[in-house]
Structure formats: structure tokens, C-alpha cells
Short mmCIF file of C-alpha atoms in Angstrom, two decimals:
data_model
loop_
_atom_site.label_atom_id
_atom_site.label_comp_id
_atom_site.label_asym_id
_atom_site.label_seq_id
_atom_site.Cartn_x
_atom_site.Cartn_y
_atom_site.Cartn_z
CA MET A 57 -17.11 156.39 -37.57
CA LYS A 58 -16.29 156.79 -41.48
CA VAL A 59 -14.36 159.81 -42.66
CA ALA A 60 -13.68 161.02 -46.24
CA LEU A 61 -10.50 163.19 -46.99
CA VAL A 62 -10.69 165.42 -50.15
CA THR A 63 -7.01 166.34 -50.25
CA ASN A 64 -3.56 165.74 -51.89
CA SER A 65 -1.64 165.66 -48.54
CA ILE A 66 -0.45 162.11 -47.88
CA ASP A 67 0.48 163.29 -44.28
CA LEU A 68 -3.11 164.34 -43.42
CA GLN A 69 -4.08 160.81 -44.72
CA LYS A 70 -1.51 159.04 -42.67
CA GLU A 71 -2.70 160.92 -39.48
CA PHE A 72 -6.37 160.04 -39.97
CA GLU A 73 -5.66 156.53 -40.74
CA GLN A 74 -3.47 156.14 -37.63
CA SER A 75 -6.25 157.66 -35.37
CA SER A 76 -8.22 154.92 -33.53
CA PHE A 77 -11.37 157.08 -33.76
CA PHE A 78 -12.40 156.18 -37.17
CA ASN A 79 -13.34 152.89 -38.58
CA GLU A 80 -12.69 153.84 -42.16
CA VAL A 81 -10.72 156.63 -43.96
CA THR A 82 -11.12 157.10 -47.59
CA ILE A 83 -9.74 159.31 -50.41
CA PRO A 84 -13.00 159.63 -52.83
CA SER A 85 -12.05 159.64 -56.39
CA ASP A 86 -15.04 161.77 -57.48
CA ASP A 87 -17.10 164.65 -56.05
CA ASN A 88 -19.99 162.57 -54.95
CA VAL A 89 -19.12 161.88 -51.33
CA CYS A 90 -22.21 159.86 -49.89
CA ASP A 91 -21.38 157.26 -47.51
CA THR A 92 -19.33 159.02 -44.92
CA ASP A 93 -19.94 160.55 -41.43
CA ILE A 94 -17.46 163.28 -41.67
CA LEU A 95 -15.83 165.05 -44.42
CA ILE A 96 -12.74 166.91 -44.70
CA ILE A 97 -12.14 169.22 -47.66
CA CYS A 98 -8.67 170.75 -48.27
CA ASP A 99 -8.08 173.88 -50.48
CA ASP A 100 -5.46 172.25 -52.30
CA LYS A 101 -8.05 170.04 -53.86
CA VAL A 102 -11.28 172.28 -53.82
CA PRO A 103 -10.29 176.01 -53.70
CA TYR A 104 -12.70 178.45 -52.04
CA THR A 105 -13.62 179.89 -55.29
CA SER A 106 -15.07 176.28 -56.18
CA LEU A 107 -16.59 175.26 -52.64
CA ILE A 108 -20.47 176.22 -53.42
CA SER A 109 -20.14 174.38 -56.72
CA TYR A 110 -18.72 171.27 -54.85
CA PHE A 111 -21.62 171.17 -52.53
CA ASP A 112 -24.32 171.54 -55.28
CA LYS A 113 -22.95 168.14 -56.81
CA MET A 114 -23.27 166.34 -53.43
CA GLN A 115 -26.22 164.08 -53.09
CA ARG A 116 -26.12 163.74 -49.37
CA ARG A 117 -24.46 166.09 -46.79
CA PRO A 118 -22.43 164.18 -44.25
CA ASN A 119 -23.14 165.07 -40.58
CA HIS A 120 -19.73 166.84 -40.13
CA VAL A 121 -18.02 169.06 -42.81
CA PHE A 122 -14.46 170.76 -42.42
CA TYR A 123 -12.68 172.99 -44.81
CA VAL A 124 -9.01 173.03 -44.26
CA ILE A 125 -7.29 176.46 -45.48
CA SER A 126 -3.46 175.99 -46.04
CA GLN A 127 -2.41 179.57 -46.50
CA ILE A 128 -4.15 182.97 -46.41
CA ASN A 129 -2.83 186.38 -45.43
CA ASP A 130 -6.04 188.53 -46.02
CA ASN A 131 -8.11 189.13 -43.14
CA THR A 132 -11.17 190.38 -45.41
CA LEU A 133 -10.93 187.39 -47.64
CA PHE A 134 -10.67 184.89 -44.79
CA ASP A 135 -13.89 186.45 -43.15
CA ASN A 136 -15.68 185.99 -46.43
CA ILE A 137 -14.90 182.35 -46.77
CA ASN A 138 -15.77 181.84 -43.19
CA VAL A 139 -19.35 183.26 -44.11
CA ILE A 140 -19.62 181.07 -46.98
CA CYS A 141 -18.74 178.12 -44.79
CA LYS A 142 -20.67 179.01 -41.84
CA SER A 143 -23.73 179.50 -44.45
CA GLN A 144 -23.29 176.09 -45.41
CA SER A 145 -22.69 174.61 -41.78
CA ILE A 146 -19.11 174.18 -42.62
CA THR A 147 -16.60 174.38 -39.86
CA ILE A 148 -13.27 176.16 -40.93
CA ILE A 149 -9.97 174.67 -39.77
CA PRO A 150 -7.47 177.78 -39.90
CA PRO A 151 -3.99 177.70 -41.39
CA GLY A 152 -0.59 177.18 -39.61
CA LEU A 153 -1.71 173.81 -38.31
CA THR A 154 0.20 170.60 -38.69
CA SER A 155 -1.52 167.42 -40.02
CA LYS A 156 -1.93 166.25 -36.28
CA GLN A 157 -3.37 169.49 -35.07
CA VAL A 158 -5.89 169.31 -37.98
CA LEU A 159 -6.85 166.00 -36.75
CA LEU A 160 -7.21 167.28 -33.11
CA LYS A 161 -9.27 170.06 -34.24
CA VAL A 162 -11.90 167.55 -35.86
CA LEU A 163 -11.55 165.29 -32.80
CA TYR A 164 -12.25 168.23 -30.32
CA THR A 165 -15.32 169.58 -32.55
CA ILE A 166 -17.08 166.45 -32.68
CA PHE A 167 -16.07 165.04 -29.04
CA PRO A 168 -15.61 168.21 -27.11
CA ASN A 169 -14.97 166.25 -24.07
CA LEU A 170 -11.59 165.05 -25.59
CA ASP A 171 -10.45 168.84 -25.06
CA LYS A 172 -10.43 168.48 -21.44
CA GLU A 173 -7.94 165.73 -21.68
CA ARG A 174 -5.07 167.44 -23.47
CA ASN A 175 -1.58 167.37 -22.27
CA LYS A 176 -0.55 169.79 -19.44
CA VAL A 177 0.96 172.21 -21.84
CA ILE A 178 1.06 175.77 -20.68
CA THR A 179 2.06 178.83 -22.68
CA PHE A 180 2.81 182.43 -21.54
CA PHE A 181 2.76 184.88 -24.24
CA GLY A 182 3.63 188.59 -24.15
CA ALA A 183 1.44 191.38 -25.30
CA ASP A 184 4.82 193.09 -26.41
CA SER A 185 8.41 192.92 -25.89
CA LYS A 186 9.90 193.67 -22.41
CA VAL A 187 6.48 192.86 -20.51
CA GLY A 188 8.44 190.22 -18.40
CA THR A 189 7.15 187.05 -19.98
CA THR A 190 10.51 185.35 -19.37
CA MET A 191 10.61 186.18 -15.53
CA ILE A 192 6.95 185.06 -14.99
CA ALA A 193 7.18 181.86 -16.86
CA GLN A 194 10.43 180.71 -15.26
CA SER A 195 9.29 181.93 -11.75
CA VAL A 196 6.04 180.01 -12.16
CA ALA A 197 8.19 177.00 -13.42
CA GLU A 198 10.58 177.10 -10.34
CA MET A 199 7.61 177.52 -7.79
CA LEU A 200 5.90 174.45 -9.49
CA SER A 201 8.97 172.42 -9.39
CA LYS A 202 9.27 173.06 -5.84
CA ARG A 203 5.94 172.81 -4.61
CA THR A 204 4.93 169.33 -6.38
CA ASN A 205 6.35 166.17 -6.98
CA LEU A 206 6.39 166.55 -10.64
CA LYS A 207 9.15 166.90 -13.15
CA VAL A 208 8.66 170.32 -14.82
CA GLY A 209 9.77 171.25 -18.21
CA LEU A 210 10.26 174.90 -19.24
CA LEU A 211 11.10 175.50 -23.02
CA PHE A 212 11.85 178.78 -24.21
CA LEU A 213 10.81 178.96 -27.77
CA GLY A 214 10.36 182.80 -28.32
CA GLY A 215 13.39 183.27 -30.71
CA HIS A 216 15.65 184.01 -27.95
CA PRO A 217 18.22 182.19 -25.72
CA SER A 218 16.43 183.50 -22.46
CA LYS A 219 19.10 182.55 -20.28
CA THR A 220 18.89 185.85 -18.26
CA PHE A 221 17.71 184.43 -14.95
CA PHE A 222 19.80 181.08 -14.69
CA LYS A 223 23.53 180.07 -14.74
CA SER A 224 24.07 177.60 -17.83
CA ALA A 225 26.59 176.42 -20.32
CA ALA A 226 24.16 174.22 -22.12
CA ALA A 227 23.46 175.12 -25.67
CA GLY A 228 19.62 174.31 -25.60
CA LEU A 229 17.89 174.70 -28.75
CA ASP A 230 20.90 175.45 -30.80
CA ASN A 231 22.50 172.27 -29.82
CA ILE A 232 19.88 169.85 -30.97
CA LYS A 233 18.77 172.22 -34.05
CA VAL A 234 19.82 169.77 -36.82
CA LYS A 235 18.10 166.58 -35.39
CA LEU A 236 15.09 168.45 -34.35
CA LEU A 237 14.67 169.87 -37.73
CA ASN A 238 15.11 166.46 -39.15
CA LYS A 239 12.89 164.86 -36.66
CA ILE A 240 15.59 162.28 -35.52
CA LEU A 241 15.84 163.92 -32.06
CA SER A 242 15.67 161.44 -29.21
CA SER A 243 14.50 161.98 -25.75
CA HIS A 244 17.74 161.36 -24.19
CA GLU A 245 19.26 164.06 -26.50
CA LEU A 246 16.54 166.56 -25.55
CA LEU A 247 16.91 165.86 -21.80
CA GLY A 248 20.63 166.37 -22.39
CA ALA A 249 20.05 169.87 -23.89
CA CYS A 250 18.30 170.94 -20.71
CA VAL A 251 19.60 172.74 -17.70
CA ASN A 252 18.48 170.67 -14.57
CA GLN A 253 17.49 172.02 -11.37
CA ASP A 254 16.23 169.33 -9.21
CA ASN A 255 13.08 168.46 -10.93
CA LEU A 256 12.92 171.46 -13.09
CA TYR A 257 14.32 171.16 -16.63
CA ILE A 258 15.00 174.15 -18.74
CA LEU A 259 15.64 174.24 -22.36
CA PRO A 260 17.02 177.47 -23.46
CA GLY A 261 16.28 179.10 -26.71
CA ASN A 262 17.99 179.56 -29.93
CA ASP A 263 20.73 182.20 -29.96
CA TYR A 264 21.14 182.67 -33.56
CA ILE A 265 18.28 185.09 -34.60
CA LEU A 266 17.81 183.79 -38.16
CA ASP A 267 17.40 180.29 -36.97
CA THR A 268 14.15 181.04 -35.81
CA ARG A 269 12.56 181.17 -39.17
CA HIS A 270 13.57 177.59 -39.73
CA TYR A 271 11.46 176.16 -37.07
CA HIS A 272 8.01 175.33 -38.72
CA PRO A 273 5.07 174.06 -36.49
CA ASP A 274 5.51 170.63 -37.24
CA HIS A 275 9.07 170.86 -35.78
CA ILE A 276 7.88 172.19 -32.49
CA GLU A 277 4.95 169.70 -32.32
CA TYR A 278 7.71 167.09 -32.66
CA LEU A 279 9.51 168.51 -29.91
CA LEU A 280 6.49 168.75 -27.76
CA GLU A 281 5.73 165.25 -28.34
CA LEU A 282 9.02 164.19 -26.91
CA ALA A 283 8.87 166.77 -24.07
CA SER A 284 5.46 165.03 -23.13
CA GLY A 285 7.07 161.61 -22.53
CA LEU A 286 9.62 163.38 -20.23
CA PHE A 287 7.88 165.82 -18.15
CA ASP A 288 4.63 165.79 -16.31
CA VAL A 289 3.90 169.45 -16.90
CA ILE A 290 5.35 171.74 -19.83
CA LEU A 291 5.39 175.54 -19.65
CA ILE A 292 6.24 177.59 -22.49
CA ASP A 293 7.86 180.95 -22.73
CA ALA A 294 6.44 181.67 -26.57
CA GLY A 295 7.94 185.48 -26.36
CA TYR A 296 5.89 188.07 -28.21
CA ASN A 297 6.49 187.48 -31.81
CA ILE A 298 3.56 185.72 -33.33
CA ASP A 299 5.29 185.82 -36.83
CA SER A 300 7.00 182.55 -36.27
CA GLY A 301 6.42 178.93 -36.50
CA MET A 302 7.66 178.45 -32.70
CA ALA A 303 5.08 180.84 -31.36
CA ILE A 304 2.06 179.60 -33.62
CA ALA A 305 2.83 175.91 -32.60
CA SER A 306 3.37 176.75 -28.79
CA LEU A 307 -0.26 178.63 -28.71
CA ASN A 308 -1.75 175.89 -30.76
CA SER A 309 -0.48 173.04 -28.85
CA SER A 310 -1.14 174.21 -25.36
CA SER A 311 -4.32 173.54 -23.33
CA PHE A 312 -3.95 176.76 -21.01
CA LYS A 313 -2.54 180.14 -22.21
CA TYR A 314 -1.59 183.23 -20.12
CA LEU A 315 -1.23 186.53 -21.95
CA VAL A 316 1.54 188.73 -19.92
CA THR A 317 1.28 192.59 -20.23
CA THR A 318 1.68 195.76 -18.20
CA GLN A 319 -0.31 198.92 -17.61
CA GLN A 320 1.37 200.50 -20.58
CA THR A 321 -0.78 201.64 -23.43
CA SER A 322 1.56 200.58 -26.09
CA ALA A 323 1.55 196.99 -24.99
CA ARG A 324 -2.22 196.97 -25.34
CA GLU A 325 -2.32 198.54 -28.77
CA ASN A 326 0.35 196.04 -30.00
CA PHE A 327 -1.69 193.07 -28.69
CA GLU A 328 -4.92 194.44 -30.39
CA ARG A 329 -2.92 194.53 -33.55
CA ILE A 330 -1.88 190.95 -33.26
CA ALA A 331 -5.29 189.98 -32.26
CA SER A 332 -7.14 191.64 -35.21
CA GLN A 333 -4.78 190.92 -37.83
CA ILE A 334 -3.30 187.36 -36.93
CA PHE A 335 -5.32 185.67 -34.20
CA THR A 336 -8.24 185.82 -36.33
CA ILE A 337 -6.97 184.00 -39.39
CA LEU A 338 -5.15 181.54 -37.14
CA ASP A 339 -8.53 180.83 -35.21
CA ILE A 340 -6.56 181.81 -31.82
CA ARG A 341 -9.34 183.37 -29.45
CA VAL A 342 -8.56 185.99 -27.14
CA ASN A 343 -10.60 184.34 -24.61
CA GLU A 344 -8.71 181.38 -24.62
CA PHE A 345 -6.12 183.37 -22.45
CA LEU A 346 -6.02 184.38 -18.76
CA LEU A 347 -4.55 187.80 -18.22
CA LEU A 348 -1.35 188.42 -16.01
CA VAL A 349 -0.68 192.04 -15.48
CA ASN A 350 3.09 192.39 -14.92
CA LYS A 351 5.25 195.23 -13.08
CA TYR A 352 2.13 196.51 -11.66
CA VAL A 353 2.00 200.01 -10.13
CA LYS A 354 -0.72 201.10 -7.88
CA SER A 355 -1.39 204.76 -9.04
CA ASN A 356 -4.56 206.97 -9.60
CA SER A 357 -3.35 208.40 -12.78
CA ILE A 358 -2.98 204.96 -14.78
CA TYR A 359 -5.29 201.98 -15.33
CA THR A 360 -5.82 199.54 -12.42
CA ALA A 361 -5.46 195.80 -12.90
CA SER A 362 -9.33 195.28 -13.30
CA GLN A 363 -9.52 198.24 -15.89
CA ILE A 364 -6.93 196.42 -17.85
CA SER A 365 -8.76 193.33 -17.73
CA GLU A 366 -11.98 195.12 -19.08
CA LEU A 367 -9.71 196.74 -21.82
CA TYR A 368 -8.47 193.29 -23.22
CA LYS A 369 -11.59 191.77 -22.41
CA ILE A 370 -9.58 188.87 -20.91
CA PRO A 371 -10.23 187.54 -17.27
CA LEU A 372 -7.54 188.73 -14.67
CA ALA A 373 -5.42 185.91 -13.17
CA ALA A 374 -3.01 187.91 -11.27
CA TYR A 375 -1.12 191.35 -11.05
CA ILE A 376 2.59 190.95 -10.15
CA PRO A 377 4.17 194.25 -8.42
CA HIS A 378 6.91 196.16 -10.00
CA LEU A 379 9.91 195.79 -7.81
CA GLU A 380 11.75 198.36 -9.39
CA LEU A 381 15.65 197.91 -9.61
CA LEU A 382 15.34 194.60 -8.10
CA GLY A 383 14.81 193.12 -11.50
CA TRP A 384 18.01 194.34 -12.67
CA GLN A 385 19.51 192.90 -9.61
CA ALA A 386 18.02 189.43 -10.82
CA GLU A 387 19.56 189.87 -14.15
CA TYR A 388 22.82 190.53 -12.43
CA ASP A 389 22.52 187.58 -10.18
CA LYS A 390 21.05 185.24 -12.89
CA LYS A 391 18.20 184.48 -10.43
CA THR A 392 14.40 184.91 -10.72
CA LEU A 393 12.56 187.59 -8.43
CA LEU A 394 11.46 184.44 -6.27
CA ALA A 395 15.14 184.58 -4.79
CA TYR A 396 14.45 187.66 -3.01
CA ASN A 397 11.32 186.64 -0.98
CA HIS A 398 9.35 189.49 -1.54
CA HIS A 399 5.96 188.65 -0.26
CA GLU A 400 3.72 190.28 -2.61
CA TYR A 401 5.61 188.97 -5.76
CA ASN A 402 5.88 185.36 -4.26
CA SER A 403 2.06 185.40 -3.32
CA GLN A 404 0.95 186.22 -6.85
CA ILE A 405 3.27 183.58 -8.44
CA GLU A 406 1.62 181.20 -5.81
CA LEU A 407 -1.67 182.17 -7.00
CA ILE A 408 -0.75 181.32 -10.77
CA CYS A 409 0.58 177.98 -9.45
CA LYS A 410 -2.80 177.34 -7.72
CA GLN A 411 -4.70 178.16 -10.74
CA LEU A 412 -2.69 175.44 -12.78
CA ALA A 413 -3.19 173.07 -9.87
CA ALA A 414 -6.98 173.46 -10.05
CA LYS A 415 -6.78 173.31 -13.88
CA PHE A 416 -4.74 169.97 -13.96
CA ASN A 417 -5.74 168.47 -10.65
CA ILE A 418 -2.16 168.73 -9.27
CA LYS A 419 -1.44 168.61 -5.67
CA LEU A 420 0.48 171.62 -4.45
CA ILE A 421 2.58 171.17 -1.31
CA GLU A 422 2.00 173.95 1.33
CA GLU A 423 5.23 175.85 2.31
CA THR A 424 4.66 174.59 5.95
CA GLU A 425 4.84 170.95 4.78
CA GLN A 426 8.01 172.01 2.80
CA LYS A 427 9.66 173.32 6.01
CA LYS A 428 8.79 170.22 8.23
CA SER A 429 9.89 167.97 5.48
CA LEU A 430 13.25 169.91 5.13
CA LEU A 431 13.84 169.92 8.94
CA HIS A 432 13.19 166.31 9.25
CA LYS A 433 15.68 165.56 6.81
CA LEU A 434 18.23 167.84 8.66
CA PHE A 435 17.42 166.18 12.03
CA LYS A 436 17.74 162.82 10.35
CA PHE A 437 20.77 163.59 8.86
CA GLY A 438 22.29 165.14 11.73
CA GLY A 439 21.12 162.20 13.95
#
């Protein structure tokens, strides 16, 4: 396939040239793009004000046309540009993406089956603060690491250290900041910044609040490329603040997304603001998520989990019980709630693990098999 790039971006040109999907990548010198199958137009070369006149000059339309928007903060303007593009059968590529993610957007549109082969990256995003995203993400990571033979990576990319539920002297993201920002970080150095618990590797987040703004989507994409070479499955706690490069990159790079919320109306209202004001521009669709209702309380006076799912218009994946003061105890003990063997809590975390196993064709070891294996090792050791 032939692709033509109407852009000033050298990085984007390199990304397409290095891809094995295209026979020829050209940068046309004039407005007449004829002999190409795919046309990528960037707003740094053709602003939205000139889009219609640009197409009027074309003698032949390519089969696939994409318009890359680099930056826009106005929802109404974005919607209007989208209307113009749709009327011309042009696919919009939203802002906030790295050059590689632009390439992937193009490939996933032209070859839909490729989307099914994406890396095993799962992102947990909070509808608001204090909904329990960190506890859920770490609990799932712990259970996956114990119930599979996979190396599981848990990355805290929400702009907080997130060391609440494990004991660690590791500096995490702060320890590798300079090399990560300069893209000279090695896999060995990334592994060294992680806390290791058997086959679970945890990367604590940044401790310095102002550092969050230094991490752009391309830095997180680089981090995830390194992590993909180290771990079989990657779980990300992306926090709740979408106004950061870390959160945007985490959501755009993941092949599976969970939204963590509670029965609180304030959490839903906050998420609705995020979805309507920011997700729309970033082309992050609400229907890409599965819903986790955390700290769930059974009561006739508040919404049930099913009703919450209907309000969010997101399929319900699990509802995790509220364990009252046990959450505070977990903070004090530096453990997740899995450690207290609460049947209902552990069952819901197991349900999430089963969903991931089904999605990524992962074999989960049943608890009975684990116990038999442990007893076998004990008797073997004792004998």
C-alpha cells in the first residue's frame, strides 16, 4: 500500500517509513495527491480553515483519508471540524497522540483485526478521587501474579507515589525520571526501579507533584514499550486526573480499560464532565470501558450496581463490597484487602481476573490446584 503524508512532522514520517505495512511513503510537494492509497493530512500543514479548498483541488480521492489534529481545546470547534470531515469521508485522528499512536490509529482503522492483537495493557481509571482505583488495580495485579505463571507489571501513572498498600524503599518513577524523559532508559534500569514480589513487579509513581507535568504521552509510550519487553501483562493505575500526559497515554495505549467508581453521585457527575469535555476531543469513548463499582453498599435508599451501570451507560464488570474500617487497616498494615481473606471481596477481584483471562487467553490456576502444588512442595521439602 502507498501512503502520502501532508505534514511538517519528521517524526511522523519516520514512523510510517519504518512500518512494514506500506510499500511506499511519500511527502507530496504539491496539493495534487493522486497516486496513493492512503492520505494523511496534518493540521500543521493544512489548517481546518483550508480543508475544503484543499480537497477541491484534488483530481482523485484516495481510498482512505485521515486528518490529524495536533491541539484543540474547544469542544464546539472540534465537533464542527468533525462534521466537515465526516461529510468528506475523512477520519479524524484526535490530539494528544504520539507519532506511533497516530500510525496505530491509521492501521486499526484500515485493518480492524489488528486491534485484537494489541499488547496486554490494562488501565484502571478513576471516575473521581478516593474511589479506590489503587486498591483495585493492585489487588487484581496481586491475584493475577499468584494465579498465573506470568510476569505481571503494575505501573502507577496517576501522579502519586501510590505506595499505600506495599512496603517499599524503591524510588520508582522518580529514580528513572531523567533517563525516561531523555528516552535513554534501559530495561534493566526500569526493572531495578520496581518493587519485586515473586512474579509481580510494581513501579511506584512520582512523589514530586510538579513532576507530573513533565511527563508527555511519548515518554509514557516509551516506558510502556520497555515494560512490554519485560512483562507478560501490564496493569496501569492511571489515577483520576485526565489533565496529564501520563493519564492520556495510559488510556490511549491500553487494549482494555476499567472505570472505577462508587455509588456516590459526585463521582458520576465528575466523570460526566470528563467524558463530555475531554474524552470527546481525545476520541476516548465511554463504551471502551467496563465498570467497577467499588465500596459497594447494599441499600434500598441508594442506586444499585445495575442502576449505576445504566446511569454511566457502561457494562457492569464487578461490584466490590465496602469493608468499612478494614480499608484503613489495610493502609496501616501496608497490604491490599486480599490479605484479609474476605470472601465477597476476593470473589469480585477473582471475577475481574477471569475477565482478563478470557480477554487475553490467559490460563488461571484454580485455588485448589495452588493448594495441591503448595502441599506437594512442603511434603517434598519435608521428605
